[in-house]
PDB file of C-alpha atoms in Angstrom:
ATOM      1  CA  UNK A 947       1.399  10.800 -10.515  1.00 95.00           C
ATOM      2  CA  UNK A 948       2.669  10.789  -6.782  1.00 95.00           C
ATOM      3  CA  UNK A 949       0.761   9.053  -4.422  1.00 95.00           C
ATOM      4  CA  UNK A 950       1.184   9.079  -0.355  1.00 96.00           C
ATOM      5  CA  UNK A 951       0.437   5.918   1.293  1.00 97.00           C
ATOM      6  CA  UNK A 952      -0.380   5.670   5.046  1.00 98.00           C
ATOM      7  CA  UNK A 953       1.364   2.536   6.233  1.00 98.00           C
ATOM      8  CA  UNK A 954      -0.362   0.219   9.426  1.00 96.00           C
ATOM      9  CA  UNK A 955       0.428  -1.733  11.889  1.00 94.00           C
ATOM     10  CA  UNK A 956       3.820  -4.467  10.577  1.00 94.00           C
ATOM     11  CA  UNK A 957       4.060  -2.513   7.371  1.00 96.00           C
ATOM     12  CA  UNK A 958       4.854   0.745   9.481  1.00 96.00           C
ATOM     13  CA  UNK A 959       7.316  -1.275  11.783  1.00 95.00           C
ATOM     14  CA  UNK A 960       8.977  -2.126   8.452  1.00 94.00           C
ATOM     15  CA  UNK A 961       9.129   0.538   6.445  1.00 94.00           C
ATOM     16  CA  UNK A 962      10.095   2.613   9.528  1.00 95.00           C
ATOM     17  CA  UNK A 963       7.714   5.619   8.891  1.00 96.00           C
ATOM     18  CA  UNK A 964       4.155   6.079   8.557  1.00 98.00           C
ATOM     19  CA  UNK A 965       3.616   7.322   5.159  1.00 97.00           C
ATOM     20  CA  UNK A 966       5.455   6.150   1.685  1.00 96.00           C
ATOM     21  CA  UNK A 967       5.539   8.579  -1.560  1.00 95.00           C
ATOM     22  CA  UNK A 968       5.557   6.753  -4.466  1.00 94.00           C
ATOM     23  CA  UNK A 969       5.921   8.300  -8.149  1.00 94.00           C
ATOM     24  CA  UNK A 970       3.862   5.903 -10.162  1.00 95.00           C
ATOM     25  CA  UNK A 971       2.576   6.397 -14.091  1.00 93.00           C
ATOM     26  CA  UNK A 972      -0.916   7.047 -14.972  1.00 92.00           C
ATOM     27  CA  UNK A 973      -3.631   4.448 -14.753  1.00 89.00           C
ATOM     28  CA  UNK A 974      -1.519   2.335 -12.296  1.00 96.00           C
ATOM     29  CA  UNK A 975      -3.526  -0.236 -10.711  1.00 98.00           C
ATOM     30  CA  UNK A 976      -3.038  -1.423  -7.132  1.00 98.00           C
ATOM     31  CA  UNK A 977      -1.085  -4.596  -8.339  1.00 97.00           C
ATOM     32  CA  UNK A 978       1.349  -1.832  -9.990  1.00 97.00           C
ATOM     33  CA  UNK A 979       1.338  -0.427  -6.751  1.00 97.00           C
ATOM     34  CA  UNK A 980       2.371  -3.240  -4.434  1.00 96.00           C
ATOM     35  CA  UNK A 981       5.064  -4.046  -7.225  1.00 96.00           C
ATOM     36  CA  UNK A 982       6.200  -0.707  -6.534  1.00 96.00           C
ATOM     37  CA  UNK A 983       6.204  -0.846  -2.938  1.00 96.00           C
ATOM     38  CA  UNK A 984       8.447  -3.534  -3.155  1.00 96.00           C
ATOM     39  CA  UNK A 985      11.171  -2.052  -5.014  1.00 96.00           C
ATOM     40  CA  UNK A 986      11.126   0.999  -2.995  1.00 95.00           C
ATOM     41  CA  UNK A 987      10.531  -0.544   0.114  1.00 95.00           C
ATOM     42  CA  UNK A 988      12.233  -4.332   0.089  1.00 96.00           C
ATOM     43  CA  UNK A 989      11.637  -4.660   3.548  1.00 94.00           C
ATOM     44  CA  UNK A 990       7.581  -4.331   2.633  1.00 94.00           C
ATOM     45  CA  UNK A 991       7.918  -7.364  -0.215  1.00 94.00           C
ATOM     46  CA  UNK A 992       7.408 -10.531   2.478  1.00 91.00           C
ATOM     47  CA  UNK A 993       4.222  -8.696   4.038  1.00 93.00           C
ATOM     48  CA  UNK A 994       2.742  -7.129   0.762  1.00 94.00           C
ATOM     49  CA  UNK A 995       0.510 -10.579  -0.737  1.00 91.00           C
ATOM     50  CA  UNK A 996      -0.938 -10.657   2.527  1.00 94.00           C
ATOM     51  CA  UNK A 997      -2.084  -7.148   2.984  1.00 96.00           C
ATOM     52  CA  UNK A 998      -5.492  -4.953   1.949  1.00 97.00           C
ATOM     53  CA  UNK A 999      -5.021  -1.950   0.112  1.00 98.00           C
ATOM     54  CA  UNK A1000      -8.009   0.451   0.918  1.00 98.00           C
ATOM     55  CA  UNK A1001      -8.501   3.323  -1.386  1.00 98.00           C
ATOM     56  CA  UNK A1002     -10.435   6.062  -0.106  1.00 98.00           C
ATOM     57  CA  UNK A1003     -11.500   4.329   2.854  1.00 97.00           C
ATOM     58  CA  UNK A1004     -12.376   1.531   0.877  1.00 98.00           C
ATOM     59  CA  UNK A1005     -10.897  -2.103   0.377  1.00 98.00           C
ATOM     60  CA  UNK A1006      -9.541  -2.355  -3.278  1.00 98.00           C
ATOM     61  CA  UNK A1007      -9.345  -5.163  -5.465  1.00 97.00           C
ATOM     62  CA  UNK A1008      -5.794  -5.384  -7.263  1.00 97.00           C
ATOM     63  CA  UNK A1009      -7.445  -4.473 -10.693  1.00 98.00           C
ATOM     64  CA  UNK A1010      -8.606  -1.025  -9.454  1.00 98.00           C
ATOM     65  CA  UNK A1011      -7.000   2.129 -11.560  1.00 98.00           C
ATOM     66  CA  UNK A1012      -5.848   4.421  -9.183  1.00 97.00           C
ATOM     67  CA  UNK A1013      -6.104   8.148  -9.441  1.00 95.00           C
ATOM     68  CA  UNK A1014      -3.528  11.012  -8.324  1.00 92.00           C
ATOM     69  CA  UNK A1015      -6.012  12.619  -5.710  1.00 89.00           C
ATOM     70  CA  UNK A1016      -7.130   9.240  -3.916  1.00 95.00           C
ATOM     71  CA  UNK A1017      -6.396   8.201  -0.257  1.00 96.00           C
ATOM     72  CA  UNK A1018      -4.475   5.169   0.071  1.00 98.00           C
ATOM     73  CA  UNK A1019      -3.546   2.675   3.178  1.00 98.00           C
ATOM     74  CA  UNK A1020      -1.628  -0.217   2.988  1.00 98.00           C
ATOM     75  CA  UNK A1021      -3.440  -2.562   6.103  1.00 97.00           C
ATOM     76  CA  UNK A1022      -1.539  -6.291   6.677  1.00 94.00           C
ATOM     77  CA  UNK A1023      -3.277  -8.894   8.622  1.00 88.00           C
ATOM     78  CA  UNK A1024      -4.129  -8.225  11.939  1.00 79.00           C
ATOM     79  CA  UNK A1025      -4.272 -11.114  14.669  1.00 68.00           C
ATOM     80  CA  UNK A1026      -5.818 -11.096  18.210  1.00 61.00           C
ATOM     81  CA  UNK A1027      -4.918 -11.787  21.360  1.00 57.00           C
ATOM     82  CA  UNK A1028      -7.015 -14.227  23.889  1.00 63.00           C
TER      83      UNK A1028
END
């Protein structure tokens, strides 16, 4: 299946676009996914531990199956300002 991931915030900056494709096998989980990402996108592998993976607008847990028609965003930590 081919998914399309919207990238945020750090992981955009390093990836250097706002959406990824990825072609990944049926019944991938997210964990399958991030190991993905970071083939495809080495500059993604020292941010990926850190980030949330939301699947149709929802944070996933790692063991989540994903599905060929789902939404998914890669978010990394976000920090504030004073």
């Amino acid at each position: 299946m081919r998914l399309k991931i919207q990238l945020f915030a750090a992981a955009r900056e390093l990836a250097g676009e706002p959406w990824v494709e990825l072609d990944l096998p049926l019944n991938c989980s997210v964990r399958e996914l991030r190991e993905r990402l970071a083939e495809q996108q080495p500059a993604l592998r020292r941010l990926l531990d850190r980030c949330s993976v939301a699947v149709d607008e929802e944070f996933a847990d790692d063991k989540l199956m994903l599905k060929a028609d789902q939404r998914v965003a890669l978010i990394p930590p976000v920090s504030g300002g004073q």
